[in-house]
Amino acid sequence: FLMLSFASCDFSDTDSSSSSSQSSSSSKKEETKSNLGDYNVVIDSFRMAEDYQGEDVIIVKYLFTNNSDESDSFMLAVDEIAYQDGVELQECYFVDDSANYSIDNQSKKIRPGVTLSVEVAYELADTTTDVEIEVEEIFSFKERKITKTFSID
């Protein structure tokens, strides 16, 4: 039984002209192996942005490689979770247009051997606490997990 949960950041027609854009590959602790069975995932970098309400979000860039025998998508192959202070962050689907954010690659199927850049936005609890990312294969009995922590302050 698979249950998918979709949440979104609030959005409205408010005009937010300031959106900070920041890239970083700094991390405190990191499990460097990116092999998750049939998939290879690199937690690459992040940048800061705002949702349509002006709330802060972090956009995390992943590099997803399909090493299975069939076409598959990031969204159906792996489970990624972001945490701040040990509390899961909600994914955010509506980010201010100035952030050039697109969720399209999350659901695009790619053929075996292909790598695709995927971005996922998360609504932050604050802008000073580190964000820890965990990624694991959805349908696997092996306990493989990739982690990376970003310092956002």
PDB file of C-alpha atoms in Angstrom:
ATOM      1  CA  PHE A   1       0.000   0.000   0.000  1.00  0.00           C
ATOM      2  CA  LEU A   2       1.526   3.281  -1.070  1.00  0.00           C
ATOM      3  CA  MET A   3       0.216   6.588   0.146  1.00  0.00           C
ATOM      4  CA  LEU A   4       1.410   9.793  -1.436  1.00  0.00           C
ATOM      5  CA  SER A   5       0.962  13.031   0.427  1.00  0.00           C
ATOM      6  CA  PHE A   6       0.970  16.360  -1.343  1.00  0.00           C
ATOM      7  CA  ALA A   7       1.220  19.601   0.574  1.00  0.00           C
ATOM      8  CA  SER A   8       1.867  23.029  -0.749  1.00  0.00           C
ATOM      9  CA  CYS A   9       2.927  26.366   0.530  1.00  0.00           C
ATOM     10  CA  ASP A  10       0.251  28.997   0.676  1.00  0.00           C
ATOM     11  CA  PHE A  11       0.156  31.239  -2.336  1.00  0.00           C
ATOM     12  CA  SER A  12      -1.640  34.374  -3.386  1.00  0.00           C
ATOM     13  CA  ASP A  13      -1.188  37.315  -5.697  1.00  0.00           C
ATOM     14  CA  THR A  14       1.124  39.154  -3.337  1.00  0.00           C
ATOM     15  CA  ASP A  15       4.069  40.839  -5.004  1.00  0.00           C
ATOM     16  CA  SER A  16       7.365  39.783  -3.526  1.00  0.00           C
ATOM     17  CA  SER A  17      10.161  41.503  -5.312  1.00  0.00           C
ATOM     18  CA  SER A  18      12.986  40.266  -3.132  1.00  0.00           C
ATOM     19  CA  SER A  19      14.119  36.696  -3.497  1.00  0.00           C
ATOM     20  CA  SER A  20      17.549  35.763  -2.353  1.00  0.00           C
ATOM     21  CA  SER A  21      19.387  33.304  -4.507  1.00  0.00           C
ATOM     22  CA  GLN A  22      22.257  31.412  -2.991  1.00  0.00           C
ATOM     23  CA  SER A  23      24.110  28.298  -4.034  1.00  0.00           C
ATOM     24  CA  SER A  24      26.107  26.217  -1.692  1.00  0.00           C
ATOM     25  CA  SER A  25      27.677  22.852  -1.542  1.00  0.00           C
ATOM     26  CA  SER A  26      28.886  23.200   2.029  1.00  0.00           C
ATOM     27  CA  SER A  27      27.877  20.529   4.452  1.00  0.00           C
ATOM     28  CA  LYS A  28      28.712  19.547   7.997  1.00  0.00           C
ATOM     29  CA  LYS A  29      28.212  15.805   7.912  1.00  0.00           C
ATOM     30  CA  GLU A  30      27.698  13.797   4.817  1.00  0.00           C
ATOM     31  CA  GLU A  31      27.413  10.183   3.757  1.00  0.00           C
ATOM     32  CA  THR A  32      29.216  10.437   0.440  1.00  0.00           C
ATOM     33  CA  LYS A  33      28.037   7.213  -1.190  1.00  0.00           C
ATOM     34  CA  SER A  34      25.302   7.963  -3.688  1.00  0.00           C
ATOM     35  CA  ASN A  35      24.326   4.421  -4.713  1.00  0.00           C
ATOM     36  CA  LEU A  36      20.787   3.465  -3.760  1.00  0.00           C
ATOM     37  CA  GLY A  37      20.464   0.098  -5.482  1.00  0.00           C
ATOM     38  CA  ASP A  38      18.919   0.742  -8.894  1.00  0.00           C
ATOM     39  CA  TYR A  39      19.503   4.495  -8.589  1.00  0.00           C
ATOM     40  CA  ASN A  40      22.320   6.907  -7.954  1.00  0.00           C
ATOM     41  CA  VAL A  41      21.416  10.155  -6.183  1.00  0.00           C
ATOM     42  CA  VAL A  42      23.734  13.045  -5.416  1.00  0.00           C
ATOM     43  CA  ILE A  43      22.475  15.724  -3.034  1.00  0.00           C
ATOM     44  CA  ASP A  44      24.199  18.465  -4.961  1.00  0.00           C
ATOM     45  CA  SER A  45      23.467  22.001  -3.726  1.00  0.00           C
ATOM     46  CA  PHE A  46      20.812  24.405  -2.493  1.00  0.00           C
ATOM     47  CA  ARG A  47      19.572  27.931  -2.958  1.00  0.00           C
ATOM     48  CA  MET A  48      17.231  30.122  -0.953  1.00  0.00           C
ATOM     49  CA  ALA A  49      13.970  31.552  -2.304  1.00  0.00           C
ATOM     50  CA  GLU A  50      10.504  32.621  -1.152  1.00  0.00           C
ATOM     51  CA  ASP A  51       7.047  31.209  -1.679  1.00  0.00           C
ATOM     52  CA  TYR A  52       4.160  33.380  -2.865  1.00  0.00           C
ATOM     53  CA  GLN A  53       3.456  34.494   0.733  1.00  0.00           C
ATOM     54  CA  GLY A  54       7.033  35.675   1.199  1.00  0.00           C
ATOM     55  CA  GLU A  55       7.941  32.723   3.438  1.00  0.00           C
ATOM     56  CA  ASP A  56      11.476  31.373   3.160  1.00  0.00           C
ATOM     57  CA  VAL A  57      12.083  28.125   1.269  1.00  0.00           C
ATOM     58  CA  ILE A  58      15.151  26.089   0.452  1.00  0.00           C
ATOM     59  CA  ILE A  59      15.433  24.597  -3.027  1.00  0.00           C
ATOM     60  CA  VAL A  60      17.609  21.475  -3.013  1.00  0.00           C
ATOM     61  CA  LYS A  61      19.191  20.231  -6.245  1.00  0.00           C
ATOM     62  CA  TYR A  62      19.585  16.471  -6.713  1.00  0.00           C
ATOM     63  CA  LEU A  63      21.347  14.599  -9.518  1.00  0.00           C
ATOM     64  CA  PHE A  64      19.285  11.465 -10.201  1.00  0.00           C
ATOM     65  CA  THR A  65      20.679   8.589 -12.289  1.00  0.00           C
ATOM     66  CA  ASN A  66      18.496   5.655 -13.281  1.00  0.00           C
ATOM     67  CA  ASN A  67      20.561   2.449 -13.188  1.00  0.00           C
ATOM     68  CA  SER A  68      17.535   0.128 -13.341  1.00  0.00           C
ATOM     69  CA  ASP A  69      16.419  -1.882 -16.359  1.00  0.00           C
ATOM     70  CA  GLU A  70      13.344   0.278 -17.026  1.00  0.00           C
ATOM     71  CA  SER A  71      12.445   3.953 -17.331  1.00  0.00           C
ATOM     72  CA  ASP A  72      11.673   5.544 -13.985  1.00  0.00           C
ATOM     73  CA  SER A  73      11.230   8.927 -12.304  1.00  0.00           C
ATOM     74  CA  PHE A  74      12.800  10.527  -9.233  1.00  0.00           C
ATOM     75  CA  MET A  75       9.359  10.899  -7.620  1.00  0.00           C
ATOM     76  CA  LEU A  76       8.541   7.185  -7.888  1.00  0.00           C
ATOM     77  CA  ALA A  77      12.031   5.821  -7.257  1.00  0.00           C
ATOM     78  CA  VAL A  78      13.299   7.594  -4.134  1.00  0.00           C
ATOM     79  CA  ASP A  79      11.995   9.144  -0.951  1.00  0.00           C
ATOM     80  CA  GLU A  80      13.674  12.405   0.040  1.00  0.00           C
ATOM     81  CA  ILE A  81      13.023  14.185   3.335  1.00  0.00           C
ATOM     82  CA  ALA A  82      14.374  17.482   4.666  1.00  0.00           C
ATOM     83  CA  TYR A  83      14.642  18.151   8.409  1.00  0.00           C
ATOM     84  CA  GLN A  84      15.317  21.185  10.592  1.00  0.00           C
ATOM     85  CA  ASP A  85      15.973  20.448  14.274  1.00  0.00           C
ATOM     86  CA  GLY A  86      14.818  16.878  13.657  1.00  0.00           C
ATOM     87  CA  VAL A  87      11.394  17.965  12.332  1.00  0.00           C
ATOM     88  CA  GLU A  88      10.367  17.155   8.763  1.00  0.00           C
ATOM     89  CA  LEU A  89       9.903  20.145   6.460  1.00  0.00           C
ATOM     90  CA  GLN A  90       6.885  20.374   4.163  1.00  0.00           C
ATOM     91  CA  GLU A  91       7.534  20.302   0.441  1.00  0.00           C
ATOM     92  CA  CYS A  92       6.609  23.532  -1.282  1.00  0.00           C
ATOM     93  CA  TYR A  93       5.144  23.467  -4.787  1.00  0.00           C
ATOM     94  CA  PHE A  94       4.469  27.161  -5.381  1.00  0.00           C
ATOM     95  CA  VAL A  95       7.643  29.234  -5.282  1.00  0.00           C
ATOM     96  CA  ASP A  96       7.989  32.888  -6.329  1.00  0.00           C
ATOM     97  CA  ASP A  97       8.586  33.062 -10.083  1.00  0.00           C
ATOM     98  CA  SER A  98      11.868  34.929  -9.655  1.00  0.00           C
ATOM     99  CA  ALA A  99      13.410  31.728  -8.227  1.00  0.00           C
ATOM    100  CA  ASN A 100      13.200  29.980 -11.639  1.00  0.00           C
ATOM    101  CA  TYR A 101      11.941  26.870  -9.859  1.00  0.00           C
ATOM    102  CA  SER A 102      10.287  24.009 -11.702  1.00  0.00           C
ATOM    103  CA  ILE A 103       8.979  20.765 -10.253  1.00  0.00           C
ATOM    104  CA  ASP A 104       8.680  19.165 -13.714  1.00  0.00           C
ATOM    105  CA  ASN A 105      11.794  16.984 -13.483  1.00  0.00           C
ATOM    106  CA  GLN A 106      10.536  15.300 -10.301  1.00  0.00           C
ATOM    107  CA  SER A 107       8.001  13.282 -12.296  1.00  0.00           C
ATOM    108  CA  LYS A 108       9.819  12.933 -15.644  1.00  0.00           C
ATOM    109  CA  LYS A 109      10.694   9.368 -16.519  1.00  0.00           C
ATOM    110  CA  ILE A 110      14.234   8.795 -17.674  1.00  0.00           C
ATOM    111  CA  ARG A 111      15.696   5.785 -19.437  1.00  0.00           C
ATOM    112  CA  PRO A 112      18.342   3.548 -17.848  1.00  0.00           C
ATOM    113  CA  GLY A 113      21.773   5.171 -17.690  1.00  0.00           C
ATOM    114  CA  VAL A 114      20.451   8.746 -17.905  1.00  0.00           C
ATOM    115  CA  THR A 115      21.094  11.419 -15.250  1.00  0.00           C
ATOM    116  CA  LEU A 116      18.628  14.252 -14.630  1.00  0.00           C
ATOM    117  CA  SER A 117      18.904  17.346 -12.429  1.00  0.00           C
ATOM    118  CA  VAL A 118      15.900  17.520 -10.070  1.00  0.00           C
ATOM    119  CA  GLU A 119      14.914  20.301  -7.672  1.00  0.00           C
ATOM    120  CA  VAL A 120      12.680  20.052  -4.607  1.00  0.00           C
ATOM    121  CA  ALA A 121      11.597  23.052  -2.500  1.00  0.00           C
ATOM    122  CA  TYR A 122      10.907  22.846   1.231  1.00  0.00           C
ATOM    123  CA  GLU A 123       9.258  25.417   3.504  1.00  0.00           C
ATOM    124  CA  LEU A 124      11.770  26.426   6.189  1.00  0.00           C
ATOM    125  CA  ALA A 125      10.984  26.685   9.891  1.00  0.00           C
ATOM    126  CA  ASP A 126      13.688  29.378  10.201  1.00  0.00           C
ATOM    127  CA  THR A 127      16.674  30.719   8.258  1.00  0.00           C
ATOM    128  CA  THR A 128      19.415  29.911  10.746  1.00  0.00           C
ATOM    129  CA  THR A 129      19.098  26.214  11.577  1.00  0.00           C
ATOM    130  CA  ASP A 130      20.918  23.672   9.396  1.00  0.00           C
ATOM    131  CA  VAL A 131      18.835  21.576   7.000  1.00  0.00           C
ATOM    132  CA  GLU A 132      19.502  17.837   6.859  1.00  0.00           C
ATOM    133  CA  ILE A 133      18.520  15.923   3.730  1.00  0.00           C
ATOM    134  CA  GLU A 134      17.920  12.157   3.688  1.00  0.00           C
ATOM    135  CA  VAL A 135      17.321  10.108   0.538  1.00  0.00           C
ATOM    136  CA  GLU A 136      16.491   6.413   0.264  1.00  0.00           C
ATOM    137  CA  GLU A 137      15.101   4.076  -2.385  1.00  0.00           C
ATOM    138  CA  ILE A 138      11.326   3.678  -2.013  1.00  0.00           C
ATOM    139  CA  PHE A 139      10.976  -0.046  -2.759  1.00  0.00           C
ATOM    140  CA  SER A 140      14.012  -1.640  -1.154  1.00  0.00           C
ATOM    141  CA  PHE A 141      14.600  -4.015   1.718  1.00  0.00           C
ATOM    142  CA  LYS A 142      18.157  -2.773   2.156  1.00  0.00           C
ATOM    143  CA  GLU A 143      18.670   0.104   4.530  1.00  0.00           C
ATOM    144  CA  ARG A 144      20.697   2.388   2.283  1.00  0.00           C
ATOM    145  CA  LYS A 145      20.421   6.066   3.013  1.00  0.00           C
ATOM    146  CA  ILE A 146      22.232   9.138   1.702  1.00  0.00           C
ATOM    147  CA  THR A 147      22.433  12.191   3.945  1.00  0.00           C
ATOM    148  CA  LYS A 148      23.789  15.679   3.639  1.00  0.00           C
ATOM    149  CA  THR A 149      23.507  18.691   5.922  1.00  0.00           C
ATOM    150  CA  PHE A 150      23.424  22.257   4.591  1.00  0.00           C
ATOM    151  CA  SER A 151      24.327  25.294   6.705  1.00  0.00           C
ATOM    152  CA  ILE A 152      21.919  27.990   5.560  1.00  0.00           C
ATOM    153  CA  ASP A 153      22.841  30.930   7.808  1.00  0.00           C
TER     154      ASP A 153
END
